[in-house]
């Protein structure tokens, strides 16, 4: 009998410093807590201990506590992560651990954010269209064919990819036109489904979901707790398909070698319009999630927005070499594409005069 | 506090489904397809239900891998697994309908793993005679919940096209908790609850409610269940006048992790023991040799030397005692811990690190190694695991009509499906049967709720006083500031249930538990929650506590009453199965605040279903009286069978 044993076997529990954002849509700030941490615990365990002791009303979502439901998404030391999958042993012994709510979504209270944006985008994505000529039980598919879609169906909808995505992370205005990585792989999943009756998934991704906004920085793939290759296996093939070339790994590889200008371009990530890059940073910058806006007015607004009580960093842009170019080529770079080719300080939508993207149907009309 | 000062959002629906796991979503789909305006209430975000935790698969006799499989074989396996205490009609419907329900999921977009000829692949699982579990790797539950979620979205898209709004005919209320069902006489009139996000109240006026709230595991110290599993549906049904059956039957796994907290409750597969893992107490003693019951003496080794030889030479040596049946292992662990030889966290050590080279452990147990390394930084190749019995699933639940899922008792318009309903799994559930259970009975409950609404002549009305009372009850913990912290109360409740009504039960401990639960009841009645109404987990827990408490009382009372051991109920003082007890269901109901227990005879299985079993097997479960009936039945059956050719088919089935 008795209450739960809290000391680790043989090892005394240590007190660790946590800074947790407390507040709601009206405002709030980081609060300091000294809390007992035992060997082998994860961040979510510590939050539960706080709820049971110092902060019974600390709001935090969680369910399975085994990395399967995707409820306990939060930003730990600035990185979007699942609380149940972030071990305390990954931090330095005297490191302060800062826990904040997902930044891309409006805060409800403490660590809980309003993620309804995602559910709205989910509702807009056309559902699976069953083949009309097959009765239930008559579906026949080969394992090799279902595996590509199955990878995307591993998604636990933690929305970490959504919160980390540059297109909407600090650009609320893009949310209307942009569905985000989660729904690109939903479209890809249906596109690759062997029996889906619709054939317009790729067009949908481009025209309705805003696939073209994605500039393949792969941040979504990096944060995915299910290790889904969101960019390589989902977004890039969809982009390839968008330019109306049947997906084929060889074609894809070819397109990596014979770069732009040799492959038909419709993506807005094309470099044909150098005017699109309006990098204003004097000394350059680094590829960063720290956020910030290039627009002075937006920055003032961001400073006034009482949401975060954090400093809004100055505009950043990729560091350039003496010749004014990025000091890398895509062939030697560790990613399949450059870090945001526009610089991180460009907002979307771009002014029309800088657009090099032609709407397929408009195009036809012009001809 | 009166309702005049409290804002209450009102909604009118035909069918309100409480619970958004597999059963709830399937029920909602069916009610909507039947043309009813349907609301789905989810305690979490849409799509996060506990169903995602199911790994093994969904059992359905499709015969894709072994064509000899049929519903009769599945039925037989299910009854065997439940030690014949199952409601036979539910087991029958489940076995017959689950293939249809699985195939239907494919039309919703599910992508199961495939066989070579392109059909749904099926895997073997404990207790199933043929490979039967449709699966998607080890994330079948996630596939199921996502598929149903996406089907609901697709119905909403249809409604948008037709009526201009996604929410026209089916709406999901996520992060919403129902605290009371409201009645008009004996008929369901609605449901009252609150939005977790804002703390605002919400009232549904609806003539039919489907409960699909899952289980009760959160009342236990060590559990694989999520926070939502507080027995809400069980308690709501009791308070509305429905009855619960088989509440003494809970499925425990003997070796769940008890430490560190990050993996507490996560199951350690039995193959760790099969591959050489041994159980040791805090003194370092390999204690299982002291717990070999006489009936097993001949098959199990008596010395560690002999046991260790078995792994390489099973033909000439007896098995190590770590491989005794599940309940024996659990009993041994339980005894060691209670004798004070447990680990600080209340378990024992499961050691494979000192038994096999690290390389070999990684090769044989890759996912175990990966999981514990990833979640807890526990390296099972270097250190022993701390394990103990873990609460996993409740077989008991709302007593329902097997065909319609309508709750028995005094209430009308209440339906239940999934883990919250009882009877289907008898005293023990087979792996894989829960996912198919959700689909089969979810569909039935949703469909019959719609039919019930159709045949109503007038709409039941919600009484204003009932709503006022519900508001007061819900706000009470916030207004009190002298009571105890809900988290302390939850820990104390978990300790009582875990220590005294756990996997192995004794009369004295159960009596002690009832006394302690009565004390807790007083304390829970005075619980206070700090903070405001907006997303306040302390307040939410304070409201859940009374549900957890009443359901725990049902379990403790029924466990004390049933003087035998069967499936998920093990009494140390009555260690064997008793055929007389097989004929009895223990039924819980609520009289005022007090849990009442009654005995009720089990429905009698139809002759053609009894005929699927052979006599030797039935002899293990049935009383002499029942066996005499069976003999008479076989005699007449043989006589008619010889006389009429038309009976040949049925006989052929029997021989399989």
PDB file of N, CA, C and O in Angstrom, chain A residues 245 254 257-265 272:
ATOM      1  N   UNK A 245       5.170  14.639 -65.211  1.00  0.00           N
ATOM      2  CA  UNK A 245       6.064  13.559 -65.621  1.00  0.00           C
ATOM      3  C   UNK A 245       5.730  12.401 -64.708  1.00  0.00           C
ATOM      4  O   UNK A 245       5.700  12.545 -63.514  1.00  0.00           O
ATOM      5  N   UNK A 254      17.432  11.891 -62.541  1.00  0.00           N
ATOM      6  CA  UNK A 254      17.828  12.725 -63.670  1.00  0.00           C
ATOM      7  C   UNK A 254      17.576  14.188 -63.392  1.00  0.00           C
ATOM      8  O   UNK A 254      18.421  15.045 -63.654  1.00  0.00           O
ATOM      9  N   UNK A 257      20.224  15.697 -61.378  1.00  0.00           N
ATOM     10  CA  UNK A 257      21.513  15.935 -62.057  1.00  0.00           C
ATOM     11  C   UNK A 257      21.386  17.045 -63.092  1.00  0.00           C
ATOM     12  O   UNK A 257      22.101  18.031 -63.073  1.00  0.00           O
ATOM     13  N   UNK A 258      20.432  16.860 -63.997  1.00  0.00           N
ATOM     14  CA  UNK A 258      20.199  17.919 -64.982  1.00  0.00           C
ATOM     15  C   UNK A 258      19.281  18.931 -64.346  1.00  0.00           C
ATOM     16  O   UNK A 258      18.073  18.774 -64.351  1.00  0.00           O
ATOM     17  N   UNK A 259      19.904  19.912 -63.778  1.00  0.00           N
ATOM     18  CA  UNK A 259      19.087  20.796 -62.980  1.00  0.00           C
ATOM     19  C   UNK A 259      18.179  21.693 -63.796  1.00  0.00           C
ATOM     20  O   UNK A 259      17.857  21.424 -64.931  1.00  0.00           O
ATOM     21  N   UNK A 260      17.837  22.766 -63.198  1.00  0.00           N
ATOM     22  CA  UNK A 260      16.801  23.639 -63.740  1.00  0.00           C
ATOM     23  C   UNK A 260      17.158  24.161 -65.122  1.00  0.00           C
ATOM     24  O   UNK A 260      18.324  24.329 -65.438  1.00  0.00           O
ATOM     25  N   UNK A 261      16.140  24.443 -65.844  1.00  0.00           N
ATOM     26  CA  UNK A 261      16.380  24.926 -67.192  1.00  0.00           C
ATOM     27  C   UNK A 261      16.338  23.775 -68.184  1.00  0.00           C
ATOM     28  O   UNK A 261      15.983  23.930 -69.324  1.00  0.00           O
ATOM     29  N   UNK A 262      16.722  22.576 -67.681  1.00  0.00           N
ATOM     30  CA  UNK A 262      16.677  21.415 -68.567  1.00  0.00           C
ATOM     31  C   UNK A 262      15.453  20.577 -68.312  1.00  0.00           C
ATOM     32  O   UNK A 262      15.103  19.713 -69.085  1.00  0.00           O
ATOM     33  N   UNK A 263      14.832  20.800 -67.164  1.00  0.00           N
ATOM     34  CA  UNK A 263      13.607  20.093 -66.838  1.00  0.00           C
ATOM     35  C   UNK A 263      12.490  21.126 -66.845  1.00  0.00           C
ATOM     36  O   UNK A 263      12.685  22.236 -66.374  1.00  0.00           O
ATOM     37  N   UNK A 264      11.333  20.788 -67.429  1.00  0.00           N
ATOM     38  CA  UNK A 264      10.249  21.769 -67.448  1.00  0.00           C
ATOM     39  C   UNK A 264       9.940  22.271 -66.044  1.00  0.00           C
ATOM     40  O   UNK A 264       9.883  21.495 -65.107  1.00  0.00           O
ATOM     41  N   UNK A 265       9.799  23.536 -65.901  1.00  0.00           N
ATOM     42  CA  UNK A 265       9.587  24.144 -64.592  1.00  0.00           C
ATOM     43  C   UNK A 265       8.184  24.697 -64.446  1.00  0.00           C
ATOM     44  O   UNK A 265       7.722  25.429 -65.284  1.00  0.00           O
ATOM     45  N   UNK A 272      14.459  31.180 -62.022  1.00  0.00           N
ATOM     46  CA  UNK A 272      14.438  32.009 -63.218  1.00  0.00           C
ATOM     47  C   UNK A 272      14.133  33.466 -62.970  1.00  0.00           C
ATOM     48  O   UNK A 272      14.391  34.313 -63.770  1.00  0.00           O
TER      49      UNK A 272
END
